[in-house]
Amino acid sequence: MTTPADLKYTKSHEWVRVESDGTLTIGITDHAQEALGDIVFLELPEAGRAVNAGEECAVVESVKAASDIYAPVAGEIIANNEAASDAPESVNEDAYGNWLFKIKPNDIGDVDGLLDAAGYEAVAAAD
């Protein structure tokens, strides 16, 4: 399992990258993709949708199960990754290189409440 130190994480296994323009890029962690197994379908949110922190906004289906993906903070969905949707197995190949959606947060300060890499590793180890 890899856990890049420059990302933030949620207890529900999403990673969050803060971009230079203040938007957030979200994907699922390497730990999550390993636990899911072969990913076969992604249902991603539409751009323009407003989400609350912790709200279900995407679904990842694998050969083992379907799992909800949650918004890490409140904001507006501004993009989804159609390339990943067209090739869901790409998330298994590179969980941190294949993002799922982007959010313009209502308050960038909400990111401070997310886990750092060490915090996420502790959560993943307890799974």
GROMACS .gro file of C-alpha atoms in nm:
model
  127
    1MET     CA    1   0.000   0.000   0.000
    2THR     CA    2   0.130   0.343  -0.089
    3THR     CA    3   0.019   0.662   0.084
    4PRO     CA    4   0.163   0.979  -0.073
    5ALA     CA    5   0.253   1.234   0.193
    6ASP     CA    6   0.138   1.532  -0.016
    7LEU     CA    7  -0.229   1.428  -0.016
    8LYS     CA    8  -0.509   1.446   0.241
    9TYR     CA    9  -0.735   1.149   0.317
   10THR     CA   10  -1.075   1.058   0.455
   11LYS     CA   11  -1.163   0.773   0.687
   12SER     CA   12  -1.383   0.642   0.404
   13HIS     CA   13  -1.075   0.590   0.181
   14GLU     CA   14  -1.083   0.888  -0.054
   15TRP     CA   15  -0.765   1.083  -0.128
   16VAL     CA   16  -0.774   1.461  -0.180
   17ARG     CA   17  -0.519   1.674  -0.362
   18VAL     CA   18  -0.537   2.051  -0.316
   19GLU     CA   19  -0.465   2.215  -0.651
   20SER     CA   20  -0.292   2.552  -0.693
   21ASP     CA   21  -0.625   2.717  -0.786
   22GLY     CA   22  -0.791   2.602  -0.462
   23THR     CA   23  -0.994   2.324  -0.619
   24LEU     CA   24  -0.974   1.964  -0.495
   25THR     CA   25  -0.908   1.649  -0.693
   26ILE     CA   26  -1.053   1.331  -0.540
   27GLY     CA   27  -0.990   0.962  -0.596
   28ILE     CA   28  -0.985   0.640  -0.398
   29THR     CA   29  -0.676   0.522  -0.213
   30ASP     CA   30  -0.447   0.241  -0.309
   31HIS     CA   31  -0.569   0.055   0.000
   32ALA     CA   32  -0.931   0.091  -0.118
   33GLN     CA   33  -0.863  -0.030  -0.471
   34GLU     CA   34  -0.672  -0.331  -0.333
   35ALA     CA   35  -0.961  -0.416  -0.101
   36LEU     CA   36  -1.218  -0.381  -0.380
   37GLY     CA   37  -1.035  -0.598  -0.629
   38ASP     CA   38  -1.089  -0.560  -1.002
   39ILE     CA   39  -1.290  -0.241  -1.062
   40VAL     CA   40  -1.543  -0.286  -1.342
   41PHE     CA   41  -1.763   0.027  -1.331
   42LEU     CA   42  -1.753   0.387  -1.208
   43GLU     CA   43  -2.061   0.604  -1.157
   44LEU     CA   44  -1.928   0.958  -1.125
   45PRO     CA   45  -2.113   1.278  -1.025
   46GLU     CA   46  -2.220   1.535  -1.281
   47ALA     CA   47  -2.049   1.872  -1.291
   48GLY     CA   48  -2.255   2.144  -1.129
   49ARG     CA   49  -2.388   1.928  -0.848
   50ALA     CA   50  -2.365   2.076  -0.499
   51VAL     CA   51  -2.251   1.829  -0.232
   52ASN     CA   52  -2.224   1.830   0.145
   53ALA     CA   53  -1.928   1.685   0.333
   54GLY     CA   54  -1.977   1.312   0.373
   55GLU     CA   55  -2.250   1.295   0.107
   56GLU     CA   56  -2.251   0.995  -0.126
   57CYS     CA   57  -2.164   1.124  -0.471
   58ALA     CA   58  -2.009   0.837  -0.670
   59VAL     CA   59  -2.006   0.458  -0.684
   60VAL     CA   60  -1.720   0.221  -0.756
   61GLU     CA   61  -1.819  -0.131  -0.856
   62SER     CA   62  -1.576  -0.419  -0.849
   63VAL     CA   63  -1.604  -0.790  -0.896
   64LYS     CA   64  -1.642  -0.813  -0.515
   65ALA     CA   65  -1.878  -0.527  -0.426
   66ALA     CA   66  -2.014  -0.182  -0.497
   67SER     CA   67  -1.887   0.097  -0.272
   68ASP     CA   68  -2.009   0.451  -0.228
   69ILE     CA   69  -1.762   0.734  -0.263
   70TYR     CA   70  -1.819   1.037  -0.041
   71ALA     CA   71  -1.754   1.407  -0.084
   72PRO     CA   72  -1.467   1.491   0.153
   73VAL     CA   73  -1.589   1.851   0.198
   74ALA     CA   74  -1.889   2.062   0.096
   75GLY     CA   75  -1.874   2.230  -0.242
   76GLU     CA   76  -1.962   2.201  -0.608
   77ILE     CA   77  -1.857   1.921  -0.841
   78ILE     CA   78  -1.672   2.092  -1.124
   79ALA     CA   79  -1.552   1.791  -1.326
   80ASN     CA   80  -1.550   1.415  -1.344
   81ASN     CA   81  -1.290   1.195  -1.505
   82GLU     CA   82  -1.451   1.049  -1.816
   83ALA     CA   83  -1.128   0.870  -1.908
   84ALA     CA   84  -1.139   0.676  -1.580
   85SER     CA   85  -1.511   0.610  -1.630
   86ASP     CA   86  -1.437   0.466  -1.975
   87ALA     CA   87  -1.154   0.251  -1.836
   88PRO     CA   88  -1.240   0.178  -1.469
   89GLU     CA   89  -0.956  -0.075  -1.443
   90SER     CA   90  -0.717   0.221  -1.464
   91VAL     CA   91  -0.795   0.294  -1.098
   92ASN     CA   92  -0.653  -0.048  -1.006
   93GLU     CA   93  -0.342   0.026  -1.209
   94ASP     CA   94  -0.272   0.370  -1.054
   95ALA     CA   95  -0.512   0.480  -0.780
   96TYR     CA   96  -0.339   0.817  -0.734
   97GLY     CA   97  -0.295   0.889  -1.105
   98ASN     CA   98  -0.659   0.828  -1.192
   99TRP     CA   99  -0.880   1.076  -1.012
  100LEU     CA  100  -1.259   1.044  -1.004
  101PHE     CA  101  -1.395   1.399  -0.966
  102LYS     CA  102  -1.305   1.755  -0.873
  103ILE     CA  103  -1.471   1.985  -0.621
  104LYS     CA  104  -1.464   2.360  -0.575
  105PRO     CA  105  -1.490   2.368  -0.194
  106ASN     CA  106  -1.718   2.611  -0.015
  107ASP     CA  107  -1.441   2.662   0.242
  108ILE     CA  108  -1.085   2.549   0.163
  109GLY     CA  109  -1.021   2.545   0.539
  110ASP     CA  110  -1.237   2.231   0.562
  111VAL     CA  111  -0.944   2.039   0.409
  112ASP     CA  112  -0.750   2.097   0.732
  113GLY     CA  113  -0.989   1.859   0.906
  114LEU     CA  114  -0.895   1.567   0.681
  115LEU     CA  115  -0.634   1.304   0.766
  116ASP     CA  116  -0.267   1.328   0.677
  117ALA     CA  117  -0.082   1.023   0.540
  118ALA     CA  118   0.013   0.888   0.884
  119GLY     CA  119  -0.343   0.928   1.009
  120TYR     CA  120  -0.482   0.749   0.708
  121GLU     CA  121  -0.233   0.463   0.739
  122ALA     CA  122  -0.355   0.410   1.096
  123VAL     CA  123  -0.717   0.396   0.972
  124ALA     CA  124  -0.628   0.156   0.690
  125ALA     CA  125  -0.431  -0.068   0.928
  126ALA     CA  126  -0.738  -0.101   1.149
  127ASP     CA  127  -0.954  -0.228   0.858
   0.00000   0.00000   0.00000
